[in-house]
Amino acid sequence: SYNPEYSWTEDQYDGIVNKLESLGREYLVFTEYLDWKRNPTESNLRLMYELCKSKYRDKKIDLIITTDDAALRFAIDHRDELFSSAPIVFAGVYRDEALRITRNRARITGVYQDMDIDATIRCALKINPRIDRAYILNEDTESGRQTERLTREALARALPNASVFSLSDRSLEEIVAMVPMLDRNSLFIMGSYSIEKNGRPLTIDRLAERISAESAVPVYPLFAHSFGSGAIGGVMISGRLHGENAGGLAVRYLNGEPFRFLAPITDGN
C-alpha cells in the first residue's frame, strides 16, 4: 500500500521475502508500491491500474500478497482482470477492517494486525501507577484513525478514569512545543504517525527521536520500527515478524496446501 522508504512497509516486505526463500525452488516476485500515504487519490489508483494492466495482463500470477488496506482493496477489485484471478494473502490490516473488506470474497486469507495496546498500558502503569491522563498521536489516514480508535478503547478498559487527549490534529512543531510541559503522571502513546496534518511526510524514526528528546514523560510506540530512537517501548508489533507470518501462509499455499485450510492468523507480536 505504501512506499518502500516507510519502515513498516520495508519490514513487512523483508519478512515476506525472507519466508519465501524457504520454498526451495525457483520463483519470481513482482513488486508494486501504491504510495498511498503520500498519494491517496483515485487518479493514483487509475495510474496503477493502467501500469498493472500493461505489465501483468498476459502473465500467469499464482498468488497475490498485499500489505495494508489500500493494496488489499486494489487486489480484490482487479484480481480477475489483472492478476489471473489469483488468491490473496494480506498483511497489515486490522481484524474488523479485514473482515469488512473481504466479506463475501473467496480465496483470501492473511494476518490480522491485532496489537495488544492494553499490554503496553499495563507496562506503563508498572513504571508509573499514578497515570491519570493520556495523550495519543496518530495520522489522519485509514490506519491512523483505526489505531486511534483502538487506543481509545484500550485506555477505556485499562484507565477508565483517565482523561484522554488526542494530538492527531496538531502539527509536529505544536507537539514538540507542548510535550516538555506534560504532567509527570501523563501517558504518551504514539501509533501510526508518518504524515503531518498538513500532508507533509515524516520519517518515523526521526519523529520518535525528536518527540522523545523533548517529552517530559516516556513515549510508548505501538510499532517496533519506532523503537531505538528514544521511545521507551512497550508491547509493539513488528513489521518483519508480521511479514514473515504472511509469507508463511504464502509458502504453505505454494507448496500445495489447499487454500481452504489457510485460516487467518492473529498477530499481535
Short mmCIF file of C-alpha atoms in Angstrom, two decimals:
data_model
loop_
_atom_site.label_atom_id
_atom_site.label_comp_id
_atom_site.label_asym_id
_atom_site.label_seq_id
_atom_site.Cartn_x
_atom_site.Cartn_y
_atom_site.Cartn_z
CA SER A 1 0.00 0.00 0.00
CA TYR A 2 2.72 2.45 0.93
CA ASN A 3 6.27 3.41 -0.12
CA PRO A 4 9.50 1.43 0.37
CA GLU A 5 11.05 4.23 2.45
CA TYR A 6 8.37 3.72 5.12
CA SER A 7 9.93 1.38 7.69
CA TRP A 8 6.71 -0.52 8.41
CA THR A 9 6.33 -1.42 4.73
CA GLU A 10 10.03 -2.21 4.31
CA ASP A 11 9.98 -4.50 7.36
CA GLN A 12 6.88 -6.36 6.18
CA TYR A 13 8.40 -6.82 2.73
CA ASP A 14 11.66 -8.13 4.19
CA GLY A 15 9.74 -10.61 6.31
CA ILE A 16 7.68 -11.86 3.35
CA VAL A 17 10.72 -12.24 1.07
CA ASN A 18 12.70 -13.96 3.82
CA LYS A 19 9.96 -16.56 4.27
CA LEU A 20 9.54 -17.10 0.52
CA GLU A 21 13.18 -18.23 0.37
CA SER A 22 12.12 -21.38 2.19
CA LEU A 23 10.24 -22.54 -0.92
CA GLY A 24 13.42 -24.28 -2.04
CA ARG A 25 12.81 -23.81 -5.75
CA GLU A 26 12.86 -21.05 -8.33
CA TYR A 27 10.17 -18.40 -8.15
CA LEU A 28 9.61 -14.89 -9.46
CA VAL A 29 8.34 -11.90 -7.48
CA PHE A 30 6.86 -8.71 -8.95
CA THR A 31 6.52 -5.77 -6.55
CA GLU A 32 4.46 -2.58 -6.89
CA TYR A 33 4.01 0.29 -4.41
CA LEU A 34 0.77 2.28 -4.34
CA ASP A 35 2.45 5.04 -2.29
CA TRP A 36 -0.96 5.51 -0.73
CA LYS A 37 0.05 7.53 2.32
CA ARG A 38 1.53 10.25 0.13
CA ASN A 39 -0.91 9.93 -2.79
CA PRO A 40 -4.32 8.74 -1.51
CA THR A 41 -6.21 9.68 -4.69
CA GLU A 42 -8.40 7.97 -7.27
CA SER A 43 -6.07 9.21 -10.02
CA ASN A 44 -3.21 7.34 -8.34
CA LEU A 45 -5.29 4.15 -8.38
CA ARG A 46 -6.16 4.66 -12.05
CA LEU A 47 -2.48 5.07 -12.92
CA MET A 48 -1.61 1.89 -11.01
CA TYR A 49 -4.41 0.06 -12.78
CA GLU A 50 -3.03 1.06 -16.19
CA LEU A 51 0.51 0.12 -15.14
CA CYS A 52 -0.54 -3.32 -13.91
CA LYS A 53 -2.71 -3.83 -16.99
CA SER A 54 0.32 -3.21 -19.16
CA LYS A 55 2.69 -5.38 -17.11
CA TYR A 56 0.64 -8.34 -15.88
CA ARG A 57 -2.42 -8.87 -18.03
CA ASP A 58 -0.71 -11.61 -20.06
CA LYS A 59 1.31 -13.10 -17.19
CA LYS A 60 0.20 -16.05 -15.06
CA ILE A 61 0.08 -14.93 -11.43
CA ASP A 62 -0.12 -17.72 -8.84
CA LEU A 63 -0.58 -15.65 -5.69
CA ILE A 64 -1.06 -12.04 -4.63
CA ILE A 65 0.46 -10.82 -1.35
CA THR A 66 -0.66 -7.40 -0.14
CA THR A 67 0.43 -5.19 2.75
CA ASP A 68 -2.07 -2.85 4.42
CA ASP A 69 -5.56 -1.78 3.46
CA ALA A 70 -5.27 0.05 0.13
CA ALA A 71 -3.37 -2.73 -1.64
CA LEU A 72 -5.83 -5.35 -0.39
CA ARG A 73 -8.78 -3.37 -1.77
CA PHE A 74 -6.95 -2.84 -5.07
CA ALA A 75 -6.13 -6.54 -5.40
CA ILE A 76 -9.72 -7.59 -4.65
CA ASP A 77 -11.14 -5.09 -7.14
CA HIS A 78 -8.83 -6.07 -10.00
CA ARG A 79 -7.50 -9.58 -9.49
CA ASP A 80 -9.85 -11.15 -12.03
CA GLU A 81 -8.85 -8.85 -14.88
CA LEU A 82 -5.21 -8.12 -13.99
CA PHE A 83 -3.83 -10.90 -11.79
CA SER A 84 -5.10 -14.24 -13.16
CA SER A 85 -7.87 -14.39 -10.52
CA ALA A 86 -5.17 -15.43 -8.05
CA PRO A 87 -5.85 -15.98 -4.34
CA ILE A 88 -4.74 -13.28 -1.91
CA VAL A 89 -2.69 -13.30 1.29
CA PHE A 90 -2.84 -9.97 3.14
CA ALA A 91 -0.83 -8.43 5.96
CA GLY A 92 -1.12 -5.21 7.93
CA VAL A 93 -4.93 -4.97 8.16
CA TYR A 94 -6.86 -4.68 11.42
CA ARG A 95 -9.28 -7.54 12.01
CA ASP A 96 -12.52 -5.51 11.77
CA GLU A 97 -11.43 -3.82 8.56
CA ALA A 98 -10.16 -7.07 7.04
CA LEU A 99 -13.49 -8.76 7.72
CA ARG A 100 -15.33 -5.82 6.14
CA ILE A 101 -13.10 -5.65 3.03
CA THR A 102 -13.12 -9.40 2.40
CA ARG A 103 -16.79 -10.10 3.19
CA ASN A 104 -18.32 -12.49 0.64
CA ARG A 105 -14.97 -12.81 -1.15
CA ALA A 106 -13.40 -16.20 -1.77
CA ARG A 107 -9.78 -17.37 -1.52
CA ILE A 108 -8.49 -14.61 0.74
CA THR A 109 -6.55 -15.12 3.96
CA GLY A 110 -3.84 -13.27 5.82
CA VAL A 111 -2.51 -11.86 9.06
CA TYR A 112 -4.67 -9.65 11.26
CA GLN A 113 -2.85 -6.63 12.67
CA ASP A 114 -4.04 -7.21 16.24
CA MET A 115 -1.97 -5.00 18.56
CA ASP A 116 -2.02 -5.60 22.31
CA ILE A 117 -2.37 -1.95 23.35
CA ASP A 118 -3.73 -3.00 26.74
CA ALA A 119 -0.40 -4.68 27.50
CA THR A 120 1.51 -1.51 26.62
CA ILE A 121 -0.67 0.45 29.03
CA ARG A 122 -0.06 -2.15 31.74
CA CYS A 123 3.70 -1.77 31.18
CA ALA A 124 3.37 1.98 31.61
CA LEU A 125 1.39 1.54 34.81
CA LYS A 126 4.12 -0.67 36.27
CA ILE A 127 6.54 2.21 35.76
CA ASN A 128 4.11 4.86 36.96
CA PRO A 129 0.93 3.59 38.67
CA ARG A 130 -0.29 7.18 39.17
CA ILE A 131 -1.02 7.87 35.50
CA ASP A 132 -4.26 9.83 35.29
CA ARG A 133 -4.21 11.29 31.79
CA ALA A 134 -3.20 10.04 28.36
CA TYR A 135 -2.09 11.67 25.11
CA ILE A 136 -2.35 9.78 21.83
CA LEU A 137 -0.85 10.59 18.45
CA ASN A 138 -1.89 9.23 15.04
CA GLU A 139 -2.08 10.50 11.49
CA ASP A 140 -5.31 11.25 9.62
CA THR A 141 -5.32 8.14 7.41
CA GLU A 142 -7.35 4.90 7.44
CA SER A 143 -4.71 3.14 9.54
CA GLY A 144 -4.18 6.17 11.78
CA ARG A 145 -7.88 6.54 12.53
CA GLN A 146 -8.23 2.83 13.26
CA THR A 147 -5.20 2.90 15.59
CA GLU A 148 -6.65 5.93 17.38
CA ARG A 149 -9.97 4.16 17.90
CA LEU A 150 -8.32 1.01 19.22
CA THR A 151 -6.10 3.04 21.54
CA ARG A 152 -9.09 4.89 23.00
CA GLU A 153 -10.87 1.58 23.56
CA ALA A 154 -7.81 0.14 25.33
CA LEU A 155 -7.48 3.23 27.52
CA ALA A 156 -11.16 2.99 28.46
CA ARG A 157 -10.54 -0.57 29.66
CA ALA A 158 -7.22 -0.07 31.43
CA LEU A 159 -7.55 3.54 32.64
CA PRO A 160 -11.31 4.19 32.80
CA ASN A 161 -10.94 7.32 34.94
CA ALA A 162 -8.11 8.92 32.96
CA SER A 163 -8.58 11.99 30.80
CA VAL A 164 -7.66 11.26 27.17
CA PHE A 165 -6.37 13.89 24.74
CA SER A 166 -5.64 13.41 21.04
CA LEU A 167 -2.74 15.28 19.45
CA SER A 168 -3.55 13.97 15.99
CA ASP A 169 -4.82 17.30 14.71
CA ARG A 170 -1.63 19.14 15.74
CA SER A 171 1.44 19.90 13.68
CA LEU A 172 4.79 18.43 14.62
CA GLU A 173 6.00 21.82 15.84
CA GLU A 174 2.96 22.18 18.08
CA ILE A 175 3.53 18.70 19.50
CA VAL A 176 7.23 19.28 20.14
CA ALA A 177 6.40 22.59 21.86
CA MET A 178 3.89 21.07 24.27
CA VAL A 179 5.44 17.70 25.27
CA PRO A 180 8.03 19.30 27.62
CA MET A 181 5.11 20.62 29.68
CA LEU A 182 3.27 17.32 30.14
CA ASP A 183 2.43 16.42 33.72
CA ARG A 184 4.64 13.64 35.12
CA ASN A 185 1.58 11.41 35.55
CA SER A 186 0.79 11.55 31.83
CA LEU A 187 0.96 8.69 29.33
CA PHE A 188 2.09 9.37 25.75
CA ILE A 189 1.21 6.71 23.16
CA MET A 190 2.42 7.09 19.58
CA GLY A 191 0.66 4.96 16.98
CA SER A 192 0.57 5.48 13.20
CA TYR A 193 2.13 8.87 12.52
CA SER A 194 4.21 9.41 9.40
CA ILE A 195 2.22 12.24 7.79
CA GLU A 196 1.71 15.62 9.44
CA LYS A 197 -1.76 17.15 9.49
CA ASN A 198 -0.83 19.41 6.53
CA GLY A 199 0.15 16.37 4.46
CA ARG A 200 3.92 16.68 4.90
CA PRO A 201 5.58 13.24 5.08
CA LEU A 202 7.64 12.49 8.18
CA THR A 203 10.42 10.00 8.85
CA ILE A 204 9.08 7.89 11.70
CA ASP A 205 12.37 7.16 13.49
CA ARG A 206 13.47 10.82 13.43
CA LEU A 207 9.99 11.84 14.56
CA ALA A 208 10.12 9.47 17.54
CA GLU A 209 13.62 10.65 18.38
CA ARG A 210 12.62 14.31 18.33
CA ILE A 211 9.48 13.86 20.41
CA SER A 212 11.23 11.57 22.91
CA ALA A 213 14.08 14.05 23.35
CA GLU A 214 11.65 16.86 24.22
CA SER A 215 8.99 14.95 26.16
CA ALA A 216 8.74 15.24 29.93
CA VAL A 217 7.31 11.70 30.05
CA PRO A 218 8.25 8.43 28.32
CA VAL A 219 6.94 7.87 24.79
CA TYR A 220 5.35 4.47 24.16
CA PRO A 221 5.23 3.50 20.46
CA LEU A 222 2.91 0.76 19.23
CA PHE A 223 5.10 -0.20 16.25
CA ALA A 224 8.60 -1.65 16.56
CA HIS A 225 10.01 0.50 13.77
CA SER A 226 9.68 3.49 16.13
CA PHE A 227 11.82 1.79 18.77
CA GLY A 228 15.52 2.55 19.28
CA SER A 229 15.12 6.28 18.78
CA GLY A 230 14.49 7.31 22.37
CA ALA A 231 11.00 5.87 22.75
CA ILE A 232 10.73 3.58 25.77
CA GLY A 233 8.92 0.71 24.09
CA GLY A 234 6.12 -1.47 25.36
CA VAL A 235 4.33 -4.31 23.60
CA MET A 236 4.94 -3.43 19.96
CA ILE A 237 4.04 -5.05 16.67
CA SER A 238 6.98 -5.96 14.43
CA GLY A 239 6.59 -5.41 10.70
CA ARG A 240 9.20 -8.06 9.92
CA LEU A 241 7.57 -10.77 12.03
CA HIS A 242 4.19 -9.72 10.67
CA GLY A 243 5.52 -10.13 7.13
CA GLU A 244 7.06 -13.50 7.96
CA ASN A 245 3.69 -14.75 9.18
CA ALA A 246 2.08 -13.67 5.89
CA GLY A 247 4.97 -15.18 3.94
CA GLY A 248 4.46 -18.43 5.84
CA LEU A 249 0.85 -18.62 4.63
CA ALA A 250 2.05 -17.94 1.08
CA VAL A 251 4.64 -20.73 1.26
CA ARG A 252 2.09 -23.21 2.56
CA TYR A 253 -0.20 -22.48 -0.38
CA LEU A 254 2.59 -22.51 -2.99
CA ASN A 255 3.75 -25.85 -1.59
CA GLY A 256 0.37 -27.38 -2.28
CA GLU A 257 -1.70 -26.92 0.87
CA PRO A 258 -5.35 -26.31 -0.06
CA PHE A 259 -6.27 -22.67 0.35
CA ARG A 260 -9.33 -23.52 2.44
CA PHE A 261 -7.02 -24.78 5.20
CA LEU A 262 -5.16 -21.46 5.48
CA ALA A 263 -7.05 -19.74 8.28
CA PRO A 264 -6.19 -16.09 9.00
CA ILE A 265 -3.52 -15.59 11.67
CA THR A 266 -3.93 -13.35 14.69
CA ASP A 267 -0.70 -11.39 15.03
CA GLY A 268 -0.04 -9.06 17.95
CA ASN A 269 3.70 -9.66 18.09
#
